[in-house]
Structure formats: structure tokens, C-alpha cells
């Protein structure tokens, strides 16, 4: 079981690395490491496939929330090729976390993300 748990934890760590990488070339590399080439990302605000689409979604979120980082809350829970975890969008200046969510990921054989289904659990009014 530990090898499987490590697989999920590594995939989720790579996921957050991508979401928190700001320099464009580094972001593209981080997405390529975390997601399979045909991988996708779907949440209430986006539905994209492929590395370019994922990079665009991440960059748009970073532009909308400058000075914020994504942080995992709790542990990763997984079985087979699927894992779930929760996160918060944290303002670096004061630690406020106005946005929170939960994601479910599906992994390919090499451990890269094939799909993300994102859910927004807490969103500020007017967002």
C-alpha cells in the first residue's frame, strides 16, 4: 500500500507545483510533468484538454489572484487510479483563504494526471 500512497502524493505535489509556478516557461514545464499530454482539467469555470489549455487556466487564475498560492488541506485519499484532496487559495500577505475546493484526479500508468474534476467549496461573494 505505501507505494500506491506515494503515487498519489507525488501526483498531487506535482499538481500544486504547477498551480504555484508563475514564470511562463517554468509553468509549461511543471504542467508537462504533472499532466499526461492528453490530460484535462474541468471545474465550474473551465473545461480544457492538453498542456496548452491547462497552462492557460492556471495563468488566468494566477492573474485573477495575484499574491495567492494554492495549498493542500488534509491528506490525499486514493485507490486504483483515482485520488481526491482538498485545497485552499491562500493570500501570502496575511494567510487569508477566501477560496477553497476539492479535486478528484485520475492518473495514467506513469502517474501523470489524465483528468481533474474540480469543485469549489468556498468562493467569496461576487466572484
JSON list of C-alpha atoms in Angstrom, two decimals:
[
{"chain": "A", "resi": 1, "resn": "UNK", "atom": "CA", "xyz": [0.00, 0.00, 0.00]},
{"chain": "A", "resi": 2, "resn": "UNK", "atom": "CA", "xyz": [2.76, 2.60, 0.68]},
{"chain": "A", "resi": 3, "resn": "UNK", "atom": "CA", "xyz": [3.85, 2.61, -2.99]},
{"chain": "A", "resi": 4, "resn": "UNK", "atom": "CA", "xyz": [0.29, 3.46, -4.06]},
{"chain": "A", "resi": 5, "resn": "UNK", "atom": "CA", "xyz": [0.01, 6.18, -1.42]},
{"chain": "A", "resi": 6, "resn": "UNK", "atom": "CA", "xyz": [3.31, 7.64, -2.62]},
{"chain": "A", "resi": 7, "resn": "UNK", "atom": "CA", "xyz": [1.99, 7.62, -6.19]},
{"chain": "A", "resi": 8, "resn": "UNK", "atom": "CA", "xyz": [-0.99, 9.78, -5.19]},
{"chain": "A", "resi": 9, "resn": "UNK", "atom": "CA", "xyz": [1.08, 12.11, -3.00]},
{"chain": "A", "resi": 10, "resn": "UNK", "atom": "CA", "xyz": [3.64, 12.62, -5.78]},
{"chain": "A", "resi": 11, "resn": "UNK", "atom": "CA", "xyz": [0.92, 13.39, -8.34]},
{"chain": "A", "resi": 12, "resn": "UNK", "atom": "CA", "xyz": [-0.74, 15.90, -6.00]},
{"chain": "A", "resi": 13, "resn": "UNK", "atom": "CA", "xyz": [2.59, 17.55, -5.14]},
{"chain": "A", "resi": 14, "resn": "UNK", "atom": "CA", "xyz": [3.26, 18.00, -8.87]},
{"chain": "A", "resi": 15, "resn": "UNK", "atom": "CA", "xyz": [-0.26, 19.38, -9.31]},
{"chain": "A", "resi": 16, "resn": "UNK", "atom": "CA", "xyz": [0.36, 22.08, -6.69]},
{"chain": "A", "resi": 17, "resn": "UNK", "atom": "CA", "xyz": [3.82, 22.79, -8.11]},
{"chain": "A", "resi": 18, "resn": "UNK", "atom": "CA", "xyz": [2.15, 23.60, -11.43]},
{"chain": "A", "resi": 19, "resn": "UNK", "atom": "CA", "xyz": [-0.55, 25.79, -9.87]},
{"chain": "A", "resi": 20, "resn": "UNK", "atom": "CA", "xyz": [2.05, 27.79, -7.92]},
{"chain": "A", "resi": 21, "resn": "UNK", "atom": "CA", "xyz": [4.65, 28.23, -10.68]},
{"chain": "A", "resi": 22, "resn": "UNK", "atom": "CA", "xyz": [4.44, 31.74, -12.14]},
{"chain": "A", "resi": 23, "resn": "UNK", "atom": "CA", "xyz": [7.21, 32.08, -14.73]},
{"chain": "A", "resi": 24, "resn": "UNK", "atom": "CA", "xyz": [5.67, 31.06, -18.11]},
{"chain": "A", "resi": 25, "resn": "UNK", "atom": "CA", "xyz": [8.37, 28.60, -19.29]},
{"chain": "A", "resi": 26, "resn": "UNK", "atom": "CA", "xyz": [8.61, 27.01, -15.83]},
{"chain": "A", "resi": 27, "resn": "UNK", "atom": "CA", "xyz": [4.81, 26.76, -15.67]},
{"chain": "A", "resi": 28, "resn": "UNK", "atom": "CA", "xyz": [4.71, 24.94, -19.03]},
{"chain": "A", "resi": 29, "resn": "UNK", "atom": "CA", "xyz": [7.37, 22.50, -17.74]},
{"chain": "A", "resi": 30, "resn": "UNK", "atom": "CA", "xyz": [5.51, 21.94, -14.47]},
{"chain": "A", "resi": 31, "resn": "UNK", "atom": "CA", "xyz": [2.27, 21.20, -16.32]},
{"chain": "A", "resi": 32, "resn": "UNK", "atom": "CA", "xyz": [4.09, 18.78, -18.64]},
{"chain": "A", "resi": 33, "resn": "UNK", "atom": "CA", "xyz": [5.50, 16.95, -15.61]},
{"chain": "A", "resi": 34, "resn": "UNK", "atom": "CA", "xyz": [2.16, 16.80, -13.76]},
{"chain": "A", "resi": 35, "resn": "UNK", "atom": "CA", "xyz": [-0.26, 16.05, -16.64]},
{"chain": "A", "resi": 36, "resn": "UNK", "atom": "CA", "xyz": [-0.24, 13.50, -19.43]},
{"chain": "A", "resi": 37, "resn": "UNK", "atom": "CA", "xyz": [-0.20, 15.21, -22.88]},
{"chain": "A", "resi": 38, "resn": "UNK", "atom": "CA", "xyz": [-3.89, 14.44, -23.45]},
{"chain": "A", "resi": 39, "resn": "UNK", "atom": "CA", "xyz": [-4.80, 15.24, -19.83]},
{"chain": "A", "resi": 40, "resn": "UNK", "atom": "CA", "xyz": [-7.58, 17.59, -18.90]},
{"chain": "A", "resi": 41, "resn": "UNK", "atom": "CA", "xyz": [-8.90, 19.94, -16.25]},
{"chain": "A", "resi": 42, "resn": "UNK", "atom": "CA", "xyz": [-12.58, 20.59, -15.52]},
{"chain": "A", "resi": 43, "resn": "UNK", "atom": "CA", "xyz": [-14.15, 22.75, -12.83]},
{"chain": "A", "resi": 44, "resn": "UNK", "atom": "CA", "xyz": [-17.21, 25.04, -12.75]},
{"chain": "A", "resi": 45, "resn": "UNK", "atom": "CA", "xyz": [-15.23, 27.77, -14.58]},
{"chain": "A", "resi": 46, "resn": "UNK", "atom": "CA", "xyz": [-13.11, 25.79, -17.07]},
{"chain": "A", "resi": 47, "resn": "UNK", "atom": "CA", "xyz": [-13.04, 22.67, -19.22]},
{"chain": "A", "resi": 48, "resn": "UNK", "atom": "CA", "xyz": [-9.77, 22.21, -21.12]},
{"chain": "A", "resi": 49, "resn": "UNK", "atom": "CA", "xyz": [-7.64, 19.43, -22.60]},
{"chain": "A", "resi": 50, "resn": "UNK", "atom": "CA", "xyz": [-3.92, 19.34, -23.32]},
{"chain": "A", "resi": 51, "resn": "UNK", "atom": "CA", "xyz": [-0.98, 21.14, -21.79]},
{"chain": "A", "resi": 52, "resn": "UNK", "atom": "CA", "xyz": [-1.63, 24.49, -23.50]},
{"chain": "A", "resi": 53, "resn": "UNK", "atom": "CA", "xyz": [-5.20, 24.64, -22.22]},
{"chain": "A", "resi": 54, "resn": "UNK", "atom": "CA", "xyz": [-4.13, 23.74, -18.69]},
{"chain": "A", "resi": 55, "resn": "UNK", "atom": "CA", "xyz": [-1.34, 26.34, -18.72]},
{"chain": "A", "resi": 56, "resn": "UNK", "atom": "CA", "xyz": [-3.89, 28.95, -19.85]},
{"chain": "A", "resi": 57, "resn": "UNK", "atom": "CA", "xyz": [-6.28, 28.09, -16.99]},
{"chain": "A", "resi": 58, "resn": "UNK", "atom": "CA", "xyz": [-3.50, 28.21, -14.39]},
{"chain": "A", "resi": 59, "resn": "UNK", "atom": "CA", "xyz": [-2.14, 31.51, -15.73]},
{"chain": "A", "resi": 60, "resn": "UNK", "atom": "CA", "xyz": [-5.64, 33.03, -15.72]},
{"chain": "A", "resi": 61, "resn": "UNK", "atom": "CA", "xyz": [-6.19, 32.02, -12.08]},
{"chain": "A", "resi": 62, "resn": "UNK", "atom": "CA", "xyz": [-2.81, 33.48, -11.14]},
{"chain": "A", "resi": 63, "resn": "UNK", "atom": "CA", "xyz": [-3.67, 36.74, -12.92]},
{"chain": "A", "resi": 64, "resn": "UNK", "atom": "CA", "xyz": [-7.02, 36.93, -11.16]},
{"chain": "A", "resi": 65, "resn": "UNK", "atom": "CA", "xyz": [-5.50, 36.23, -7.73]},
{"chain": "A", "resi": 66, "resn": "UNK", "atom": "CA", "xyz": [-2.06, 37.86, -7.61]},
{"chain": "A", "resi": 67, "resn": "UNK", "atom": "CA", "xyz": [-0.21, 37.24, -4.35]},
{"chain": "A", "resi": 68, "resn": "UNK", "atom": "CA", "xyz": [-2.06, 33.98, -3.66]},
{"chain": "A", "resi": 69, "resn": "UNK", "atom": "CA", "xyz": [-0.83, 30.38, -3.59]},
{"chain": "A", "resi": 70, "resn": "UNK", "atom": "CA", "xyz": [-2.67, 27.07, -3.67]},
{"chain": "A", "resi": 71, "resn": "UNK", "atom": "CA", "xyz": [-2.13, 24.90, -0.59]},
{"chain": "A", "resi": 72, "resn": "UNK", "atom": "CA", "xyz": [-3.30, 21.38, 0.12]},
{"chain": "A", "resi": 73, "resn": "UNK", "atom": "CA", "xyz": [-5.53, 20.90, 3.17]},
{"chain": "A", "resi": 74, "resn": "UNK", "atom": "CA", "xyz": [-5.67, 17.49, 4.75]},
{"chain": "A", "resi": 75, "resn": "UNK", "atom": "CA", "xyz": [-4.34, 14.33, 3.21]},
{"chain": "A", "resi": 76, "resn": "UNK", "atom": "CA", "xyz": [-4.70, 12.68, -0.17]},
{"chain": "A", "resi": 77, "resn": "UNK", "atom": "CA", "xyz": [-7.13, 9.76, -0.34]},
{"chain": "A", "resi": 78, "resn": "UNK", "atom": "CA", "xyz": [-6.82, 7.36, -3.26]},
{"chain": "A", "resi": 79, "resn": "UNK", "atom": "CA", "xyz": [-7.50, 3.98, -4.73]},
{"chain": "A", "resi": 80, "resn": "UNK", "atom": "CA", "xyz": [-6.87, 2.39, -8.10]},
{"chain": "A", "resi": 81, "resn": "UNK", "atom": "CA", "xyz": [-6.01, 5.28, -10.46]},
{"chain": "A", "resi": 82, "resn": "UNK", "atom": "CA", "xyz": [-8.13, 7.87, -8.64]},
{"chain": "A", "resi": 83, "resn": "UNK", "atom": "CA", "xyz": [-7.36, 10.25, -5.78]},
{"chain": "A", "resi": 84, "resn": "UNK", "atom": "CA", "xyz": [-9.11, 13.12, -4.04]},
{"chain": "A", "resi": 85, "resn": "UNK", "atom": "CA", "xyz": [-7.82, 16.02, -1.99]},
{"chain": "A", "resi": 86, "resn": "UNK", "atom": "CA", "xyz": [-8.81, 19.47, -0.79]},
{"chain": "A", "resi": 87, "resn": "UNK", "atom": "CA", "xyz": [-7.09, 22.81, -1.14]},
{"chain": "A", "resi": 88, "resn": "UNK", "atom": "CA", "xyz": [-7.28, 26.50, -0.28]},
{"chain": "A", "resi": 89, "resn": "UNK", "atom": "CA", "xyz": [-6.21, 29.58, -2.20]},
{"chain": "A", "resi": 90, "resn": "UNK", "atom": "CA", "xyz": [-4.14, 31.47, 0.40]},
{"chain": "A", "resi": 91, "resn": "UNK", "atom": "CA", "xyz": [-3.14, 35.15, 0.32]},
{"chain": "A", "resi": 92, "resn": "UNK", "atom": "CA", "xyz": [0.58, 35.17, 1.07]},
{"chain": "A", "resi": 93, "resn": "UNK", "atom": "CA", "xyz": [0.44, 38.58, 2.79]},
{"chain": "A", "resi": 94, "resn": "UNK", "atom": "CA", "xyz": [-1.92, 37.61, 5.60]},
{"chain": "A", "resi": 95, "resn": "UNK", "atom": "CA", "xyz": [-2.81, 33.92, 5.26]},
{"chain": "A", "resi": 96, "resn": "UNK", "atom": "CA", "xyz": [-6.46, 34.58, 4.42]},
{"chain": "A", "resi": 97, "resn": "UNK", "atom": "CA", "xyz": [-8.02, 31.81, 2.34]},
{"chain": "A", "resi": 98, "resn": "UNK", "atom": "CA", "xyz": [-11.15, 33.14, 0.64]},
{"chain": "A", "resi": 99, "resn": "UNK", "atom": "CA", "xyz": [-11.38, 30.27, -1.87]},
{"chain": "A", "resi": 100, "resn": "UNK", "atom": "CA", "xyz": [-11.34, 26.54, -1.15]},
{"chain": "A", "resi": 101, "resn": "UNK", "atom": "CA", "xyz": [-12.13, 23.44, -3.10]},
{"chain": "A", "resi": 102, "resn": "UNK", "atom": "CA", "xyz": [-11.83, 19.72, -3.56]},
{"chain": "A", "resi": 103, "resn": "UNK", "atom": "CA", "xyz": [-10.44, 17.92, -6.59]},
{"chain": "A", "resi": 104, "resn": "UNK", "atom": "CA", "xyz": [-10.62, 14.37, -7.89]},
{"chain": "A", "resi": 105, "resn": "UNK", "atom": "CA", "xyz": [-7.79, 13.26, -10.18]},
{"chain": "A", "resi": 106, "resn": "UNK", "atom": "CA", "xyz": [-7.35, 10.22, -12.38]},
{"chain": "A", "resi": 107, "resn": "UNK", "atom": "CA", "xyz": [-3.82, 9.04, -13.10]},
{"chain": "A", "resi": 108, "resn": "UNK", "atom": "CA", "xyz": [-2.29, 7.26, -16.06]},
{"chain": "A", "resi": 109, "resn": "UNK", "atom": "CA", "xyz": [0.09, 4.30, -15.65]},
{"chain": "A", "resi": 110, "resn": "UNK", "atom": "CA", "xyz": [3.18, 6.56, -15.27]},
{"chain": "A", "resi": 111, "resn": "UNK", "atom": "CA", "xyz": [1.50, 8.57, -12.52]},
{"chain": "A", "resi": 112, "resn": "UNK", "atom": "CA", "xyz": [0.71, 11.71, -14.51]},
{"chain": "A", "resi": 113, "resn": "UNK", "atom": "CA", "xyz": [-2.74, 13.26, -14.35]},
{"chain": "A", "resi": 114, "resn": "UNK", "atom": "CA", "xyz": [-5.25, 12.25, -17.01]},
{"chain": "A", "resi": 115, "resn": "UNK", "atom": "CA", "xyz": [-8.15, 14.25, -15.61]},
{"chain": "A", "resi": 116, "resn": "UNK", "atom": "CA", "xyz": [-9.04, 16.67, -12.85]},
{"chain": "A", "resi": 117, "resn": "UNK", "atom": "CA", "xyz": [-12.60, 17.24, -11.71]},
{"chain": "A", "resi": 118, "resn": "UNK", "atom": "CA", "xyz": [-12.55, 20.33, -9.52]},
{"chain": "A", "resi": 119, "resn": "UNK", "atom": "CA", "xyz": [-15.23, 21.52, -7.12]},
{"chain": "A", "resi": 120, "resn": "UNK", "atom": "CA", "xyz": [-15.38, 24.95, -5.48]},
{"chain": "A", "resi": 121, "resn": "UNK", "atom": "CA", "xyz": [-16.36, 24.57, -1.83]},
{"chain": "A", "resi": 122, "resn": "UNK", "atom": "CA", "xyz": [-15.90, 28.20, -0.74]},
{"chain": "A", "resi": 123, "resn": "UNK", "atom": "CA", "xyz": [-16.00, 31.23, -3.04]},
{"chain": "A", "resi": 124, "resn": "UNK", "atom": "CA", "xyz": [-16.29, 34.88, -1.98]},
{"chain": "A", "resi": 125, "resn": "UNK", "atom": "CA", "xyz": [-19.48, 36.69, -2.98]},
{"chain": "A", "resi": 126, "resn": "UNK", "atom": "CA", "xyz": [-19.20, 38.40, -6.34]},
{"chain": "A", "resi": 127, "resn": "UNK", "atom": "CA", "xyz": [-16.54, 36.03, -7.68]}
]
